[in-house]
mmCIF file of C-alpha atoms and ligand atoms in Angstrom:
data_model
loop_
_atom_site.group_PDB
_atom_site.id
_atom_site.type_symbol
_atom_site.label_atom_id
_atom_site.label_comp_id
_atom_site.label_asym_id
_atom_site.label_seq_id
_atom_site.Cartn_x
_atom_site.Cartn_y
_atom_site.Cartn_z
ATOM 1 C CA MET J 1 207.644 76.435 82.850
ATOM 2 C CA PRO J 2 204.537 75.755 80.703
ATOM 3 C CA GLU J 3 204.265 72.202 79.419
ATOM 4 C CA LYS J 4 204.587 72.088 75.649
ATOM 5 C CA ARG J 5 201.304 71.090 73.845
ATOM 6 C CA PRO J 6 200.730 69.863 70.331
ATOM 7 C CA PRO J 7 201.080 72.760 67.852
ATOM 8 C CA PHE J 8 198.071 74.934 67.290
ATOM 9 C CA ILE J 9 198.334 76.298 63.823
ATOM 10 C CA ALA J 10 195.714 78.754 62.220
ATOM 11 C CA GLY J 11 195.640 79.743 58.580
ATOM 12 C CA ASN J 12 194.425 83.278 58.072
ATOM 13 C CA TRP J 13 193.408 83.479 54.526
ATOM 14 C CA LYS J 14 192.719 87.258 54.600
ATOM 15 C CA MET J 15 190.969 88.565 51.418
ATOM 16 C CA HIS J 16 191.871 85.554 49.263
ATOM 17 C CA MET J 17 190.066 82.385 48.082
ATOM 18 C CA THR J 18 187.042 82.041 45.980
ATOM 19 C CA VAL J 19 184.651 78.988 46.800
ATOM 20 C CA PRO J 20 186.016 76.678 44.198
ATOM 21 C CA GLU J 21 189.624 77.466 45.536
ATOM 22 C CA THR J 22 188.403 76.939 49.073
ATOM 23 C CA ARG J 23 187.241 73.470 48.220
ATOM 24 C CA MET J 24 190.420 72.466 46.519
ATOM 25 C CA LEU J 25 192.570 73.752 49.302
ATOM 26 C CA LEU J 26 190.572 72.114 52.176
ATOM 27 C CA GLU J 27 190.385 68.744 50.201
ATOM 28 C CA LYS J 28 194.084 68.775 50.202
ATOM 29 C CA ILE J 29 194.493 69.516 53.829
ATOM 30 C CA LEU J 30 191.951 66.716 54.669
ATOM 31 C CA GLU J 31 193.844 64.272 52.510
ATOM 32 C CA ALA J 32 197.028 65.140 54.609
ATOM 33 C CA GLY J 33 195.188 64.852 57.928
ATOM 34 C CA PRO J 34 196.559 61.473 59.032
ATOM 35 C CA GLU J 35 200.166 62.837 58.664
ATOM 36 C CA LEU J 36 199.322 65.901 60.735
ATOM 37 C CA GLY J 37 199.061 64.101 63.996
ATOM 38 C CA SER J 38 197.684 65.590 66.990
ATOM 39 C CA ALA J 39 198.177 69.265 65.749
ATOM 40 C CA GLU J 40 195.163 71.367 66.338
ATOM 41 C CA ILE J 41 194.351 73.134 62.979
ATOM 42 C CA VAL J 42 192.170 76.219 62.391
ATOM 43 C CA VAL J 43 191.198 77.591 59.001
ATOM 44 C CA ILE J 44 190.138 81.113 58.754
ATOM 45 C CA PRO J 45 188.560 81.789 55.233
ATOM 46 C CA PRO J 46 186.923 85.033 54.100
ATOM 47 C CA PHE J 47 183.180 85.379 55.242
ATOM 48 C CA THR J 48 182.009 84.239 51.597
ATOM 49 C CA SER J 49 183.759 80.828 52.043
ATOM 50 C CA LEU J 50 182.647 79.969 55.511
ATOM 51 C CA GLY J 51 179.768 78.158 54.413
ATOM 52 C CA GLU J 52 181.206 75.908 51.976
ATOM 53 C CA ALA J 53 184.188 75.387 54.521
ATOM 54 C CA ALA J 54 181.944 74.419 57.169
ATOM 55 C CA ARG J 55 180.207 71.807 55.032
ATOM 56 C CA ILE J 56 183.562 70.293 53.900
ATOM 57 C CA LEU J 57 185.081 70.313 57.656
ATOM 58 C CA ALA J 58 182.014 69.097 59.463
ATOM 59 C CA ALA J 59 183.027 65.640 60.025
ATOM 60 C CA SER J 60 186.799 66.418 60.575
ATOM 61 C CA SER J 61 188.785 67.820 63.528
ATOM 62 C CA ILE J 62 189.867 70.917 61.803
ATOM 63 C CA ALA J 63 188.189 74.031 63.143
ATOM 64 C CA LEU J 64 186.767 77.101 61.518
ATOM 65 C CA GLY J 65 187.382 80.656 62.351
ATOM 66 C CA ALA J 66 186.365 84.023 61.019
ATOM 67 C CA GLN J 67 188.778 87.180 60.364
ATOM 68 C CA ASN J 68 186.583 89.831 62.336
ATOM 69 C CA LEU J 69 183.302 90.374 63.925
ATOM 70 C CA PHE J 70 181.221 93.476 65.032
ATOM 71 C CA TRP J 71 180.698 93.910 68.819
ATOM 72 C CA GLU J 72 176.874 94.146 68.608
ATOM 73 C CA ASP J 73 174.864 90.937 68.338
ATOM 74 C CA LYS J 74 172.328 92.142 65.844
ATOM 75 C CA GLY J 75 170.661 95.241 64.430
ATOM 76 C CA ALA J 76 170.991 97.887 61.594
ATOM 77 C CA PHE J 77 174.653 97.564 60.967
ATOM 78 C CA THR J 78 174.971 97.469 57.472
ATOM 79 C CA GLY J 79 178.194 95.549 56.041
ATOM 80 C CA GLU J 80 179.039 93.897 59.588
ATOM 81 C CA ILE J 81 179.014 90.401 60.753
ATOM 82 C CA SER J 82 178.019 89.472 64.331
ATOM 83 C CA GLY J 83 179.048 86.674 66.836
ATOM 84 C CA PRO J 84 175.803 84.982 66.629
ATOM 85 C CA LEU J 85 175.936 84.704 62.750
ATOM 86 C CA LEU J 86 179.340 83.271 62.842
ATOM 87 C CA ARG J 87 178.367 80.781 65.395
ATOM 88 C CA ASP J 88 175.480 79.803 63.449
ATOM 89 C CA ILE J 89 177.677 79.099 60.359
ATOM 90 C CA GLY J 90 179.910 76.874 62.142
ATOM 91 C CA CYS J 91 182.784 79.100 63.413
ATOM 92 C CA ARG J 92 184.506 78.288 66.758
ATOM 93 C CA TYR J 93 187.196 80.987 66.640
ATOM 94 C CA VAL J 94 187.533 84.608 65.258
ATOM 95 C CA VAL J 95 190.515 86.797 64.872
ATOM 96 C CA VAL J 96 190.327 90.132 66.746
ATOM 97 C CA GLY J 97 192.706 93.051 66.441
ATOM 98 C CA HIS J 98 194.775 91.901 63.515
ATOM 99 C CA SER J 99 197.360 94.508 62.752
ATOM 100 C CA GLU J 100 195.674 95.215 59.381
ATOM 101 C CA ARG J 101 192.603 95.956 61.021
ATOM 102 C CA ARG J 102 194.411 98.190 63.546
ATOM 103 C CA GLN J 103 196.439 99.996 60.748
ATOM 104 C CA ILE J 104 193.998 100.187 57.861
ATOM 105 C CA PHE J 105 190.557 100.368 59.538
ATOM 106 C CA GLY J 106 191.337 102.277 62.741
ATOM 107 C CA GLU J 107 190.956 99.363 65.180
ATOM 108 C CA THR J 108 192.040 100.445 68.740
ATOM 109 C CA ASP J 109 192.714 98.625 71.992
ATOM 110 C CA GLY J 110 189.193 99.841 73.008
ATOM 111 C CA THR J 111 187.395 98.433 70.054
ATOM 112 C CA VAL J 112 189.366 95.225 70.262
ATOM 113 C CA ASN J 113 188.198 94.812 73.804
ATOM 114 C CA ARG J 114 184.561 95.180 72.742
ATOM 115 C CA ARG J 115 185.009 92.619 69.836
ATOM 116 C CA VAL J 116 186.763 90.138 72.386
ATOM 117 C CA ARG J 117 183.596 90.464 74.685
ATOM 118 C CA ALA J 118 181.307 90.052 71.963
ATOM 119 C CA ALA J 119 183.201 86.922 70.629
ATOM 120 C CA LEU J 120 182.940 85.338 74.250
ATOM 121 C CA ARG J 121 179.291 85.989 74.517
ATOM 122 C CA SER J 122 178.833 84.078 71.540
ATOM 123 C CA ASP J 123 180.779 81.342 72.612
ATOM 124 C CA LEU J 124 183.443 82.061 70.110
ATOM 125 C CA LYS J 125 187.115 81.876 70.964
ATOM 126 C CA PRO J 126 188.876 85.065 70.130
ATOM 127 C CA ILE J 127 192.409 84.893 68.625
ATOM 128 C CA VAL J 128 193.717 88.370 69.889
ATOM 129 C CA CYS J 129 196.659 89.884 67.826
ATOM 130 C CA VAL J 130 199.308 92.160 69.430
ATOM 131 C CA GLY J 131 202.541 93.249 67.894
ATOM 132 C CA GLU J 132 204.974 96.271 67.540
ATOM 133 C CA THR J 133 205.710 98.318 64.473
ATOM 134 C CA PHE J 134 209.368 98.560 63.158
ATOM 135 C CA GLU J 135 209.586 101.894 64.521
ATOM 136 C CA GLU J 136 208.518 100.641 68.044
ATOM 137 C CA ARG J 137 211.063 97.945 67.993
ATOM 138 C CA ASP J 138 213.629 100.198 67.000
ATOM 139 C CA GLY J 139 212.763 102.606 69.777
ATOM 140 C CA GLY J 140 213.093 99.793 72.341
ATOM 141 C CA GLN J 141 209.307 99.928 72.970
ATOM 142 C CA THR J 142 208.433 96.386 71.874
ATOM 143 C CA LEU J 143 207.470 95.055 75.320
ATOM 144 C CA PRO J 144 205.632 98.094 76.591
ATOM 145 C CA ARG J 145 203.647 98.154 73.339
ATOM 146 C CA VAL J 146 202.590 94.615 73.630
ATOM 147 C CA ARG J 147 201.903 94.968 77.133
ATOM 148 C CA THR J 148 199.505 97.872 76.691
ATOM 149 C CA GLN J 149 197.797 95.958 73.658
ATOM 150 C CA PHE J 150 197.376 93.045 75.972
ATOM 151 C CA GLU J 151 195.788 94.903 78.925
ATOM 152 C CA GLY J 152 193.665 96.925 76.512
ATOM 153 C CA ALA J 153 192.331 93.860 74.844
ATOM 154 C CA LEU J 154 191.528 91.839 77.993
ATOM 155 C CA GLU J 155 190.327 94.581 80.183
ATOM 156 C CA GLY J 156 187.425 93.313 82.378
ATOM 157 C CA ILE J 157 187.774 89.698 81.109
ATOM 158 C CA SER J 158 187.125 87.091 83.733
ATOM 159 C CA HIS J 159 189.406 84.294 84.917
ATOM 160 C CA GLU J 160 186.854 81.906 83.400
ATOM 161 C CA ASP J 161 186.724 83.559 80.000
ATOM 162 C CA VAL J 162 190.385 84.164 79.677
ATOM 163 C CA ARG J 163 191.089 80.583 79.218
ATOM 164 C CA LYS J 164 189.084 80.843 76.011
ATOM 165 C CA ILE J 165 191.389 83.217 74.573
ATOM 166 C CA VAL J 166 194.267 82.525 72.043
ATOM 167 C CA LEU J 167 196.949 85.176 71.792
ATOM 168 C CA ALA J 168 198.931 86.016 68.778
ATOM 169 C CA TYR J 169 202.072 87.858 68.751
ATOM 170 C CA GLU J 170 202.519 89.361 65.320
ATOM 171 C CA PRO J 171 205.268 91.856 64.903
ATOM 172 C CA VAL J 172 203.993 94.186 62.250
ATOM 173 C CA TRP J 173 207.402 94.431 60.509
ATOM 174 C CA ALA J 174 207.269 90.515 60.009
ATOM 175 C CA ILE J 175 203.763 90.281 58.277
ATOM 176 C CA GLY J 176 203.792 89.562 54.668
ATOM 177 C CA THR J 177 207.219 90.849 54.352
ATOM 178 C CA GLY J 178 209.356 87.749 54.325
ATOM 179 C CA ARG J 179 211.255 88.990 57.353
ATOM 180 C CA THR J 180 210.517 86.641 60.357
ATOM 181 C CA ALA J 181 211.198 87.428 63.979
ATOM 182 C CA THR J 182 214.399 85.149 65.001
ATOM 183 C CA PRO J 183 213.253 82.376 67.404
ATOM 184 C CA GLY J 184 214.933 84.270 70.096
ATOM 185 C CA GLN J 185 213.227 87.575 69.347
ATOM 186 C CA ALA J 186 209.787 85.974 69.332
ATOM 187 C CA GLU J 187 210.410 83.952 72.491
ATOM 188 C CA ASP J 188 211.496 87.151 74.554
ATOM 189 C CA VAL J 189 208.066 88.577 73.781
ATOM 190 C CA HIS J 190 205.898 85.302 74.305
ATOM 191 C CA ALA J 191 207.811 84.976 77.669
ATOM 192 C CA GLU J 192 206.684 88.391 78.412
ATOM 193 C CA LEU J 193 203.156 87.808 77.426
ATOM 194 C CA ARG J 194 202.811 84.602 79.450
ATOM 195 C CA GLN J 195 204.219 86.697 82.318
ATOM 196 C CA LYS J 196 201.516 89.128 81.951
ATOM 197 C CA PHE J 197 198.865 86.217 81.938
ATOM 198 C CA GLU J 198 200.394 85.349 85.201
ATOM 199 C CA GLU J 199 200.281 88.744 86.535
ATOM 200 C CA MET J 200 196.724 89.182 85.687
ATOM 201 C CA TYR J 201 195.318 85.637 86.036
ATOM 202 C CA GLY J 202 197.656 83.548 88.020
ATOM 203 C CA LYS J 203 199.976 80.700 87.207
ATOM 204 C CA GLU J 204 197.785 78.168 86.143
ATOM 205 C CA ALA J 205 195.903 80.298 83.637
ATOM 206 C CA ALA J 206 199.412 81.408 82.340
ATOM 207 C CA ALA J 207 200.555 77.959 81.894
ATOM 208 C CA CYS J 208 197.425 76.933 79.990
ATOM 209 C CA ALA J 209 197.420 80.135 77.636
ATOM 210 C CA ILE J 210 198.066 79.400 74.000
ATOM 211 C CA ILE J 211 200.419 82.018 72.654
ATOM 212 C CA LEU J 212 200.876 81.898 68.912
ATOM 213 C CA TYR J 213 203.556 83.770 66.655
ATOM 214 C CA GLY J 214 202.617 85.167 63.511
ATOM 215 C CA GLY J 215 204.610 87.037 60.690
ATOM 216 C CA SER J 216 206.312 85.265 57.669
ATOM 217 C CA VAL J 217 205.994 81.775 59.046
ATOM 218 C CA LYS J 218 207.059 79.154 56.434
ATOM 219 C CA PRO J 219 208.155 75.531 56.375
ATOM 220 C CA ALA J 220 211.780 76.601 56.815
ATOM 221 C CA ASN J 221 211.368 78.436 59.985
ATOM 222 C CA SER J 222 208.400 76.445 61.694
ATOM 223 C CA PHE J 223 210.706 73.893 63.397
ATOM 224 C CA SER J 224 212.903 76.307 65.020
ATOM 225 C CA LEU J 225 210.273 78.659 66.133
ATOM 226 C CA PHE J 226 208.123 75.954 67.586
ATOM 227 C CA ARG J 227 211.119 74.728 69.648
ATOM 228 C CA GLU J 228 211.038 77.711 71.767
ATOM 229 C CA LYS J 229 209.474 77.209 75.275
ATOM 230 C CA ASN J 230 206.705 79.766 74.941
ATOM 231 C CA ILE J 231 205.577 79.314 71.527
ATOM 232 C CA ASP J 232 202.584 77.160 71.216
ATOM 233 C CA GLY J 233 201.905 77.595 67.431
ATOM 234 C CA PHE J 234 201.299 79.905 64.676
ATOM 235 C CA LEU J 235 199.090 82.265 62.816
ATOM 236 C CA VAL J 236 199.931 81.740 59.193
ATOM 237 C CA GLY J 237 198.987 84.290 56.421
ATOM 238 C CA GLY J 238 200.595 84.005 52.980
ATOM 239 C CA ALA J 239 202.018 80.277 53.459
ATOM 240 C CA SER J 240 198.414 79.138 54.410
ATOM 241 C CA LEU J 241 197.126 79.669 50.920
ATOM 242 C CA GLU J 242 198.583 76.510 49.448
ATOM 243 C CA ALA J 243 198.614 73.150 50.942
ATOM 244 C CA GLU J 244 202.197 72.911 49.668
ATOM 245 C CA THR J 245 203.427 75.278 52.215
ATOM 246 C CA PHE J 246 200.790 75.061 54.934
ATOM 247 C CA ILE J 247 200.983 71.328 55.525
ATOM 248 C CA PRO J 248 204.862 71.329 55.930
ATOM 249 C CA ILE J 249 204.650 74.042 58.365
ATOM 250 C CA VAL J 250 202.443 71.800 60.428
ATOM 251 C CA LYS J 251 204.718 68.810 59.869
ATOM 252 C CA GLU J 252 207.717 70.866 60.983
ATOM 253 C CA ALA J 253 206.144 72.055 64.002
ATOM 254 C CA MET J 254 205.119 68.385 64.775
ATOM 255 C CA LYS J 255 208.473 67.317 64.422
ATOM 256 C CA ALA J 256 209.691 70.004 66.926
ATOM 257 C CA TYR J 257 207.037 68.926 69.252
ATOM 258 C CA LYS J 258 208.112 65.349 69.241
ATOM 259 C CA GLU J 259 211.555 66.256 70.009
ATOM 260 C CA VAL J 260 210.705 68.382 72.994
ATOM 261 C CA GLU J 261 207.741 66.386 74.264
HETATM 262 P P1 LIG E 301 201.951 86.486 56.852
HETATM 263 O O1 LIG E 301 200.734 86.922 57.641
HETATM 264 O O2 LIG E 301 202.295 84.887 57.376
HETATM 265 O O3 LIG E 301 201.636 86.531 55.384
HETATM 266 O O4 LIG E 301 203.214 87.222 57.313
HETATM 267 C C1 LIG E 301 200.624 86.679 58.963
HETATM 268 C C2 LIG E 301 199.444 87.371 59.540
HETATM 269 O O5 LIG E 301 198.995 88.430 58.932
HETATM 270 O O6 LIG E 301 198.706 86.650 60.308
#
């Protein structure tokens, strides 16, 4: 059984937040810092706010992430952003294979794998997203679907590199819909994913793996989700845009952590 570690909570701001809005939100999060205990917090602003966020967070323990990267390190790729550029601006994490990228921008397990490799090459920790659609869940395909996505994303990744990967289970039907997976539904998939880690990389790597849940996480469900054995934290979308909802999510998860610790 994996030991419970302090909650890892990442806020994915998607295509929101101007530079002044970024400043205001981060200042509020920093102010709350002492109340957030040992939680590991990552903020993931749009590219245009990364520079300002890096400056504001420089002296803090809050880490910075980006929402996507291209698989080449440099070159004539108009409109793309590379691992070295993200690293240069102060990112430590990067989201790869979010369902919005898969569904709207044609991301496949193959391109997810190329981006994971690019992130690792640039010393960025990929937050790799997997998750089934409503039809897949309805058709009893949830576990095969996430297993395939897991294998595709991690193909060829070494035992050493896999330790830098954070996995996020985000059922597509729960993202931005207000319909959260129940703690039991989420735990079933998390347990399966940890099992996949064990099959491919052994017991110790599986025990160390960070597996986040994402999809309509809010203050009211953070406690009960985090109490589940295999849920190590959250990837939060909508509720990460305001300190008034993001901070209570962290606090509720910390409460659950202290209970099971
Ligand atoms: P949501 O988004 O919290 O708004 O459902 C989660 C995500 O897309 O990562």
